[in-house]
Amino acid sequence: MHPTDKAARVAGLWYLSMALTGPFTLIYIPSTLIVRGNAAATASKILEHQTMFRLGIAAELVGAVLFIGTAVALYRLLSGVSQTRAMQMVTFAAVSAGIAFFNALNNVAALTLFRGGEFLTPLGTPQREALGMLFIRLHGQGNVINEIFWGLWLLPMGLLVIRSGFLPRFIGVWLIVNCAAYLALSFIGLFAPRYSGIAFTSAQPALFGELAIMFWLLIKGAKVQPLPAVANA
């Protein structure tokens, strides 16, 4: 196997591992345990399913580590195209991972408030539940902010894919569109949150750019053209 093709498949595996943790912490946990606008019901569900909530926190932390690993694997694959662009890609991914680590503290704080404790006795149950819900909301807003970097790291990656010659150009263009979609979702979430749901649904075709590059790397790898044979004198 050509080294470039091997590097592509390794990057695809890293990408797949990252994709496995994301839906659990970003979609399943919020839809299962968080009751929008109801702090008491949210606290009750989280306390009833503490292990699941803790697994969501752990999955978020593991996902951040896998994000860095994916970026490094893609750096090995694409740095030969442009080291500057590849470094930009890794830098944006690292910043995103750092935000995710700090953002996980919001869920830790929410769980601490819901569970209570001696140092929280001055606060009544409704106050603790309201504060816990505030941290849950802050965690959600942290993800909205992080969407900026979920998008930005795709811009240099898309440009590298377009210039690589061993990956399809259309996927590179798709990644740039994916970047624009994440940026739009972030700013809609910050300035017009009531439209976030319809914006997310409308952006789905653009957001599949990451799935396209992931499956291409895993299944097709990098199609490196063999060097022409040197004619014997």
XYZ file of N, CA and C in Angstrom:
699
model
N 0.839 -1.194 0.000
C 0.000 0.000 0.000
C 0.881 1.253 0.000
N 0.527 2.197 -0.876
C 1.278 3.445 -0.957
C 1.166 4.199 0.371
N 2.267 4.826 0.840
C 2.215 5.551 2.126
C 1.103 6.601 2.194
N 0.840 7.294 1.086
C -0.213 8.303 1.090
C -1.584 7.659 1.248
N -1.775 6.525 0.565
C -3.039 5.805 0.689
C -3.225 5.290 2.118
N -2.146 4.801 2.717
C -2.215 4.330 4.104
C -2.554 5.479 5.045
N -1.916 6.640 4.843
C -2.195 7.806 5.680
C -3.649 8.244 5.538
N -4.209 8.126 4.331
C -5.610 8.494 4.104
C -6.546 7.584 4.887
N -6.276 6.295 4.876
C -7.156 5.354 5.579
C -7.029 5.494 7.092
N -5.829 5.794 7.571
C -5.656 6.059 9.009
C -6.445 7.302 9.411
N -6.379 8.348 8.597
C -7.150 9.561 8.874
C -8.642 9.271 8.862
N -9.072 8.407 7.941
C -10.481 8.027 7.891
C -10.927 7.313 9.153
N -10.071 6.450 9.699
C -10.393 5.753 10.946
C -10.506 6.722 12.113
N -9.582 7.674 12.171
C -9.672 8.704 13.221
C -10.969 9.483 13.085
N -11.307 9.847 11.867
C -12.530 10.612 11.614
C -13.760 9.813 12.055
N -13.762 8.530 11.750
C -14.891 7.669 12.124
C -15.033 7.593 13.638
N -13.918 7.438 14.355
C -13.974 7.355 15.815
C -14.537 8.642 16.408
N -14.180 9.784 15.822
C -14.708 11.058 16.294
C -16.210 11.156 16.020
N -16.627 10.654 14.869
C -18.037 10.718 14.498
C -18.907 9.837 15.386
N -18.336 8.812 15.998
C -19.116 7.916 16.839
C -19.481 8.550 18.178
N -18.632 9.437 18.701
C -18.907 10.055 19.998
C -19.806 11.284 19.872
N -19.711 11.991 18.751
C -20.446 13.237 18.589
C -21.949 13.127 18.734
N -22.614 12.236 17.984
C -24.081 12.151 18.079
C -24.585 11.823 19.477
N -23.823 11.042 20.238
C -24.260 10.669 21.586
C -24.335 11.887 22.495
N -23.281 12.702 22.473
C -23.233 13.849 23.381
C -23.986 15.063 22.857
N -24.075 15.217 21.524
C -24.695 16.408 20.955
C -26.178 16.233 20.661
N -26.624 15.000 20.437
C -28.012 14.772 20.033
C -28.760 13.911 21.052
N -28.194 12.718 21.369
C -28.940 11.778 22.200
C -29.132 12.294 23.628
N -28.055 12.740 24.271
C -28.155 13.207 25.663
C -29.115 14.390 25.787
N -28.980 15.460 24.987
C -29.926 16.581 25.127
C -31.376 16.180 24.864
N -31.606 15.367 23.828
C -32.989 15.002 23.490
C -33.600 14.058 24.514
N -32.772 13.313 25.243
C -33.281 12.329 26.201
C -33.449 12.903 27.602
N -32.523 13.757 28.031
C -32.486 14.171 29.432
C -32.877 15.627 29.679
N -32.863 16.445 28.674
C -33.129 17.873 28.891
C -34.537 18.215 28.426
N -35.332 18.776 29.339
C -36.690 19.216 29.037
C -36.650 20.731 28.868
N -36.855 21.184 27.685
C -36.710 22.602 27.380
C -37.666 23.442 28.233
N -37.110 24.446 28.928
C -37.917 25.367 29.706
C -38.427 24.827 31.025
N -37.981 23.639 31.432
C -38.473 23.049 32.678
C -37.277 22.554 33.490
N -36.819 23.374 34.418
C -35.633 23.033 35.205
C -35.887 21.835 36.117
N -37.069 21.777 36.743
C -37.377 20.684 37.684
C -37.403 19.340 36.964
N -38.041 19.290 35.788
C -38.116 18.034 35.037
C -36.740 17.617 34.535
N -35.932 18.589 34.112
C -34.570 18.289 33.652
C -33.735 17.726 34.792
N -33.812 18.369 35.963
C -33.067 17.886 37.128
C -33.485 16.469 37.491
N -34.790 16.206 37.457
C -35.292 14.874 37.798
C -34.759 13.813 36.838
N -34.773 14.111 35.540
C -34.296 13.145 34.543
C -32.798 12.906 34.682
N -32.038 13.976 34.891
C -30.586 13.819 35.000
C -30.226 13.044 36.261
N -30.905 13.313 37.369
C -30.631 12.574 38.601
C -31.039 11.106 38.475
N -32.063 10.853 37.708
C -32.506 9.470 37.497
C -31.548 8.705 36.586
N -30.895 9.430 35.690
C -29.987 8.785 34.723
C -28.599 9.432 34.824
N -28.060 9.479 36.044
C -26.767 10.125 36.255
C -25.651 9.466 35.455
N -25.674 8.135 35.388
C -24.610 7.424 34.665
C -24.591 7.831 33.197
N -25.787 7.919 32.596
C -25.862 8.331 31.192
C -25.338 9.752 31.008
N -25.710 10.640 31.941
C -25.256 12.024 31.839
C -23.742 12.111 31.984
N -23.186 11.330 32.915
C -21.735 11.312 33.094
C -21.052 10.736 31.850
N -21.659 9.731 31.243
C -21.096 9.181 30.006
C -21.099 10.227 28.898
N -22.126 11.067 28.891
C -22.154 12.150 27.910
C -21.003 13.121 28.104
N -20.708 13.437 29.370
C -19.560 14.317 29.657
C -18.259 13.658 29.212
N -18.123 12.360 29.552
C -16.914 11.628 29.164
C -16.781 11.555 27.647
N -17.897 11.326 26.961
C -17.865 11.245 25.497
C -17.450 12.571 24.883
N -17.878 13.672 25.511
C -17.480 14.990 25.012
C -15.975 15.191 25.145
N -15.407 14.764 26.268
C -13.967 14.907 26.482
C -13.181 13.999 25.534
N -13.640 12.748 25.403
C -12.968 11.810 24.488
C -13.067 12.331 23.056
N -14.233 12.870 22.694
C -14.407 13.411 21.350
C -13.447 14.546 21.048
N -13.168 15.379 22.055
C -12.213 16.481 21.857
C -10.809 15.941 21.593
N -10.433 14.883 22.326
C -9.117 14.268 22.096
C -9.060 13.653 20.700
N -10.133 12.978 20.312
C -10.174 12.354 18.989
C -10.154 13.403 17.878
N -10.723 14.566 18.156
C -10.699 15.662 17.179
C -9.255 16.073 16.889
N -8.468 16.208 17.952
C -7.056 16.560 17.764
C -6.335 15.449 17.003
N -6.606 14.187 17.363
C -5.980 13.069 16.665
C -6.344 13.042 15.193
N -7.605 13.345 14.889
C -8.045 13.391 13.488
C -7.323 14.484 12.724
N -7.199 15.647 13.351
C -6.512 16.764 12.687
C -5.053 16.436 12.421
N -4.395 15.788 13.386
C -2.987 15.413 13.205
C -2.854 14.376 12.084
N -3.777 13.405 12.049
C -3.738 12.394 10.986
C -3.940 13.037 9.616
N -4.848 14.012 9.542
C -5.052 14.711 8.277
C -3.857 15.592 7.928
N -3.179 16.114 8.944
C -1.957 16.886 8.701
C -0.905 16.002 8.021
N -0.749 14.786 8.522
C 0.217 13.864 7.912
C -0.142 13.576 6.461
N -1.436 13.525 6.174
C -1.869 13.233 4.818
C -1.697 14.428 3.883
N -1.994 15.630 4.370
C -2.135 16.790 3.492
C -1.032 17.835 3.617
N -0.106 17.666 4.570
C 0.921 18.696 4.755
C 1.834 18.826 3.544
N 1.967 17.768 2.746
C 2.776 17.852 1.547
C 2.178 18.765 0.491
N 0.866 19.002 0.579
C 0.205 19.907 -0.368
C 0.510 21.348 0.004
N 0.325 21.680 1.279
C 0.660 23.019 1.797
C 0.773 22.910 3.309
N 1.985 23.082 3.807
C 2.190 22.959 5.250
C 1.483 24.084 6.000
N 1.415 25.264 5.405
C 0.757 26.396 6.059
C -0.728 26.111 6.242
N -1.388 25.666 5.163
C -2.813 25.336 5.255
C -3.049 24.198 6.242
N -2.176 23.214 6.226
C -2.340 22.083 7.134
C -2.198 22.525 8.590
N -1.280 23.446 8.853
C -1.119 23.973 10.210
C -2.355 24.775 10.629
N -2.922 25.537 9.712
C -4.153 26.262 10.020
C -5.256 25.295 10.413
N -5.373 24.211 9.683
C -6.388 23.204 9.962
C -6.223 22.635 11.372
N -4.998 22.260 11.729
C -4.728 21.687 13.050
C -4.972 22.726 14.145
N -4.605 23.967 13.895
C -4.786 25.023 14.897
C -6.266 25.246 15.205
N -7.087 25.338 14.174
C -8.529 25.519 14.388
C -9.120 24.332 15.150
N -8.683 23.123 14.811
C -9.175 21.933 15.509
C -8.759 21.944 16.974
N -7.529 22.363 17.255
C -7.036 22.404 18.633
C -7.810 23.429 19.461
N -8.107 24.592 18.876
C -8.898 25.595 19.587
C -10.286 25.052 19.891
N -10.890 24.379 18.920
C -12.208 23.783 19.128
C -12.183 22.753 20.250
N -11.149 21.931 20.278
C -11.039 20.925 21.339
C -10.898 21.587 22.701
N -10.131 22.680 22.778
C -9.989 23.396 24.039
C -11.315 23.955 24.530
N -12.101 24.518 23.600
C -13.431 25.022 23.973
C -14.301 23.893 24.500
N -14.221 22.722 23.858
C -15.028 21.580 24.297
C -14.659 21.144 25.713
N -13.354 21.147 26.031
C -12.921 20.766 27.380
C -13.507 21.713 28.426
N -13.408 23.010 28.186
C -13.943 23.977 29.140
C -15.470 23.923 29.177
N -16.089 23.697 28.029
C -17.549 23.661 27.969
C -18.119 22.484 28.764
N -17.369 21.385 28.842
C -17.832 20.232 29.616
C -18.013 20.577 31.086
N -17.284 21.575 31.582
C -17.417 21.995 32.978
C -18.823 22.510 33.277
N -19.514 23.058 32.273
C -20.887 23.521 32.498
C -21.805 22.369 32.880
N -21.637 21.233 32.199
C -22.456 20.068 32.550
C -22.060 19.499 33.908
N -20.769 19.545 34.230
C -20.318 19.099 35.555
C -20.949 19.971 36.636
N -20.965 21.295 36.415
C -21.568 22.207 37.379
C -23.064 21.955 37.521
N -23.748 21.696 36.399
C -25.180 21.423 36.455
C -25.467 20.169 37.285
N -24.695 19.125 37.072
C -24.898 17.892 37.829
C -24.637 18.115 39.314
N -23.618 18.884 39.642
C -23.308 19.181 41.039
C -24.463 19.911 41.715
N -25.044 20.877 41.011
C -26.164 21.629 41.568
C -27.400 20.749 41.725
N -27.690 19.921 40.758
C -28.862 19.056 40.845
C -28.745 18.065 41.994
N -27.529 17.558 42.218
C -27.330 16.579 43.295
C -27.355 17.236 44.668
N -26.946 18.482 44.765
C -26.910 19.171 46.051
C -25.709 18.749 46.870
N -25.669 19.169 48.128
C -24.553 18.870 49.013
C -24.538 19.856 50.165
N -23.688 19.578 51.133
C -23.674 20.416 52.322
C -23.386 21.874 52.000
N -22.446 22.110 51.087
C -22.095 23.500 50.781
C -23.183 24.212 49.988
N -24.203 23.475 49.521
C -25.300 24.072 48.759
C -26.585 24.199 49.580
N -26.519 23.862 50.862
C -27.725 23.915 51.695
C -28.347 25.313 51.784
N -27.580 26.403 51.690
C -28.243 27.724 51.706
C -29.190 27.935 50.526
N -29.012 27.147 49.459
C -29.877 27.286 48.287
C -30.996 26.253 48.366
N -32.194 26.695 48.145
C -33.314 25.761 48.100
C -33.301 24.961 46.803
N -34.116 23.911 46.772
C -34.167 23.048 45.584
C -34.521 23.822 44.316
N -35.551 24.682 44.325
C -35.866 25.426 43.091
C -34.707 26.298 42.610
N -33.970 26.894 43.568
C -32.826 27.735 43.172
C -31.715 26.894 42.547
N -31.451 25.739 43.148
C -30.409 24.864 42.600
C -30.804 24.368 41.216
N -32.060 24.021 41.057
C -32.523 23.539 39.754
C -32.433 24.637 38.697
N -32.776 25.865 39.093
C -32.692 26.979 38.141
C -31.247 27.260 37.747
N -30.347 27.229 38.722
C -28.928 27.453 38.410
C -28.371 26.317 37.560
N -28.770 25.088 37.888
C -28.326 23.947 37.081
C -28.788 24.067 35.641
N -30.043 24.519 35.459
C -30.557 24.712 34.104
C -29.800 25.809 33.379
N -29.367 26.833 34.130
C -28.555 27.890 33.523
C -27.260 27.315 32.958
N -26.607 26.418 33.709
C -25.359 25.819 33.216
C -25.625 24.901 32.022
N -26.772 24.221 32.027
C -27.139 23.412 30.857
C -27.270 24.303 29.627
N -27.922 25.461 29.804
C -28.079 26.390 28.691
C -26.733 26.951 28.243
N -25.852 27.238 29.213
C -24.519 27.727 28.865
C -23.747 26.685 28.065
N -23.932 25.411 28.416
C -23.268 24.351 27.647
C -23.754 24.358 26.206
N -25.067 24.519 26.030
C -25.603 24.586 24.672
C -25.063 25.771 23.904
N -24.954 26.926 24.570
C -24.413 28.112 23.913
C -22.925 27.944 23.611
N -22.229 27.185 24.477
C -20.824 26.888 24.195
C -20.672 26.116 22.899
N -21.595 25.182 22.657
C -21.560 24.438 21.388
C -21.863 25.347 20.202
N -22.771 26.298 20.408
C -23.082 27.250 19.332
C -21.838 28.058 18.964
N -21.113 28.510 19.978
C -19.869 29.246 19.723
C -18.836 28.345 19.048
N -18.760 27.103 19.499
C -17.766 26.181 18.953
C -18.048 25.829 17.498
N -19.293 26.009 17.053
C -19.606 25.758 15.639
C -18.752 26.626 14.719
N -18.302 27.765 15.212
C -17.415 28.612 14.404
C -16.154 27.836 14.031
N -15.581 27.129 15.017
C -14.338 26.396 14.751
C -14.612 25.045 14.098
N -15.801 24.456 14.339
C -16.170 23.260 13.578
C -16.200 23.589 12.093
N -16.535 24.841 11.767
C -16.537 25.262 10.382
C -15.169 25.688 9.888
N -14.473 26.515 10.679
C -13.214 27.102 10.200
C -12.162 26.067 9.855
N -12.104 24.942 10.602
C -11.056 23.971 10.292
C -11.315 23.295 8.946
N -12.573 23.337 8.466
C -12.905 22.714 7.186
C -12.472 23.554 5.994
N -12.266 24.864 6.214
C -11.859 25.724 5.090
C -10.468 25.361 4.585
N -9.422 25.347 5.424
C -8.114 24.926 4.905
C -8.120 23.465 4.458
N -8.919 22.614 5.132
C -8.974 21.223 4.688
C -9.547 21.122 3.281
N -10.628 21.864 3.030
C -11.220 21.843 1.698
C -10.259 22.328 0.628
N -9.520 23.410 0.929
C -8.540 23.921 -0.032
C -7.434 22.904 -0.281
N -7.015 22.197 0.772
C -5.975 21.179 0.615
C -6.475 20.007 -0.232
N -7.712 19.609 0.003
C -8.284 18.504 -0.781
C -8.365 18.890 -2.253
N -8.788 20.117 -2.543
C -8.903 20.573 -3.929
C -7.548 20.540 -4.622
N -6.496 20.939 -3.907
C -5.158 21.032 -4.506
C -4.387 19.721 -4.460
N -4.889 18.741 -3.706
C -4.090 17.538 -3.452
C -3.803 16.720 -4.707
N -4.809 16.557 -5.546
C -4.642 15.709 -6.729
C -4.915 14.244 -6.463
N -4.976 13.818 -5.187
C -5.261 12.416 -4.882
C -6.585 12.234 -4.144
N -7.328 13.343 -3.951
C -8.675 13.294 -3.391
C -9.599 14.089 -4.308
N -10.882 13.748 -4.369
C -11.785 14.404 -5.321
C -11.962 15.895 -5.027
N -11.892 16.691 -6.058
C -12.044 18.134 -5.903
C -13.438 18.500 -5.400
N -14.454 17.731 -5.821
C -15.814 18.092 -5.423
C -16.004 17.957 -3.912
N -15.274 17.029 -3.283
C -15.369 16.903 -1.831
C -14.716 18.110 -1.168
N -13.623 18.614 -1.739
C -13.006 19.821 -1.214
C -13.962 21.008 -1.262
N -14.672 21.153 -2.374
C -15.673 22.225 -2.489
C -16.784 22.009 -1.461
N -17.205 20.769 -1.296
C -18.259 20.434 -0.338
C -17.834 20.812 1.084
N -16.576 20.567 1.415
C -16.075 20.919 2.749
C -16.104 22.430 2.973
N -15.802 23.201 1.945
C -15.861 24.664 2.077
C -17.309 25.113 2.293
N -18.247 24.482 1.577
C -19.678 24.775 1.793
C -20.081 24.368 3.203
N -19.560 23.220 3.670
C -19.813 22.749 5.036
C -19.327 23.784 6.053
N -18.165 24.364 5.798
C -17.625 25.425 6.651
C -18.600 26.596 6.726
N -19.063 27.054 5.574
C -19.990 28.187 5.539
C -21.281 27.874 6.292
N -21.742 26.620 6.190
C -22.975 26.223 6.878
C -22.811 26.294 8.392
N -21.680 25.801 8.905
C -21.438 25.862 10.348
C -21.356 27.316 10.833
N -20.679 28.155 10.078
C -20.577 29.565 10.463
C -21.959 30.209 10.495
N -22.782 29.906 9.497
C -24.136 30.464 9.456
C -24.958 29.969 10.644
N -24.843 28.672 10.969
C -25.596 28.125 12.096
C -25.171 28.773 13.411
N -23.871 29.020 13.553
C -23.386 29.640 14.781
C -23.958 31.047 14.950
N -23.904 31.843 13.910
C -24.380 33.221 14.029
C -25.905 33.279 14.137
N -26.598 32.353 13.499
C -28.058 32.287 13.678
C -28.385 31.908 15.122
N -27.624 30.949 15.675
C -27.846 30.547 17.058
C -27.579 31.666 18.048
N -26.630 32.544 17.722
C -26.291 33.643 18.627
C -27.241 34.829 18.489
N -27.660 35.146 17.263
C -28.408 36.374 17.032
C -29.885 36.148 16.693
N -30.235 34.967 16.234
C -31.643 34.673 15.919
C -31.952 33.224 16.289
N -31.838 32.888 17.588
C -31.951 31.484 18.008
C -33.293 30.835 17.677
N -34.344 31.641 17.519
C -35.645 31.037 17.211
C -35.663 30.379 15.835
N -34.690 30.722 14.992
C -34.615 30.118 13.661
C -33.590 28.987 13.591
N -33.009 28.624 14.729
C -31.933 27.628 14.721
C -32.418 26.273 14.212
N -33.615 25.863 14.632
C -34.125 24.552 14.227
C -34.287 24.428 12.728
N -34.957 25.402 12.127
C -35.180 25.350 10.676
C -33.876 25.535 9.923
N -32.952 26.328 10.483
C -31.651 26.517 9.830
C -30.858 25.218 9.840
N -30.879 24.493 10.969
C -30.151 23.223 11.055
C -30.711 22.206 10.069
N -32.030 22.137 9.967
C -32.652 21.204 9.016
C -32.285 21.563 7.577
N -32.312 22.853 7.267
C -32.007 23.287 5.899
C -30.542 23.066 5.542
N -29.667 23.068 6.559
C -28.227 22.960 6.306
C -27.743 21.519 6.178
N -28.618 20.539 6.367
C -28.176 19.147 6.367
C -27.391 18.735 5.121
N -27.855 19.067 3.906
C -27.049 18.664 2.732
C -25.624 19.199 2.773
N -25.446 20.424 3.255
C -24.094 20.998 3.342
C -23.275 20.309 4.418
N -23.917 19.931 5.531
C -23.198 19.335 6.649
C -22.732 17.905 6.365
N -23.218 17.314 5.292
C -22.779 15.962 4.934
C -21.407 15.952 4.274
N -20.802 17.130 4.108
C -19.461 17.175 3.518
C -18.454 16.393 4.335
N -18.551 16.476 5.661
C -17.622 15.734 6.514
C -17.830 14.230 6.392
N -19.095 13.811 6.266
C -19.341 12.383 6.055
C -18.751 11.926 4.726
N -18.835 12.786 3.716
C -18.302 12.430 2.405
C -16.799 12.197 2.468
N -16.047 13.115 3.106
C -14.593 12.943 3.174
C -14.240 11.748 4.051
N -15.005 11.526 5.132
C -14.717 10.412 6.025
C -14.860 9.074 5.290
N -15.991 8.890 4.613
C -16.213 7.615 3.924
C -15.280 7.454 2.728
N -14.944 8.560 2.060
C -14.003 8.451 0.936
C -12.639 7.980 1.422
N -12.163 8.557 2.532
C -10.869 8.155 3.080
C -10.888 6.691 3.513
N -11.988 6.261 4.115
C -12.070 4.880 4.599
C -12.182 3.874 3.455
N -13.004 4.182 2.470
C -13.326 3.202 1.415
C -12.387 3.321 0.215
N -12.181 4.538 -0.241
C -11.381 4.757 -1.445
C -9.913 5.051 -1.146
N -9.651 5.692 -0.010
C -8.277 6.081 0.297
C -7.819 7.205 -0.609
N -6.530 7.287 -0.817
C -5.940 8.317 -1.682
C -5.470 7.660 -2.973
N -5.980 8.135 -4.081
C -5.636 7.572 -5.383
C -4.390 8.261 -5.931
N -3.243 7.759 -5.547
C -1.975 8.341 -5.966
C -1.588 7.764 -7.314
N -1.268 8.658 -8.255
C -0.868 8.212 -9.585
C 0.538 7.604 -9.519
N 0.730 6.392 -10.076
C 2.069 5.801 -10.066
C 3.015 6.582 -10.958
N 4.275 6.605 -10.548
C 5.283 7.289 -11.360
C 5.522 6.498 -12.656
N 5.708 7.191 -13.757
C 5.966 6.496 -15.016
C 7.276 5.704 -14.956
N 7.261 4.544 -15.581
C 8.461 3.699 -15.579
C 9.569 4.362 -16.396
N 10.801 4.238 -15.908
C 11.944 4.817 -16.588
C 12.406 3.832 -17.670
N 12.470 4.331 -18.888
C 12.864 3.461 -20.006
C 14.325 3.053 -19.878
N 14.592 1.800 -20.178
C 15.979 1.326 -20.155
C 16.754 1.940 -21.326
N 17.984 2.255 -21.061
C 18.823 2.821 -22.120
C 19.053 1.756 -23.181
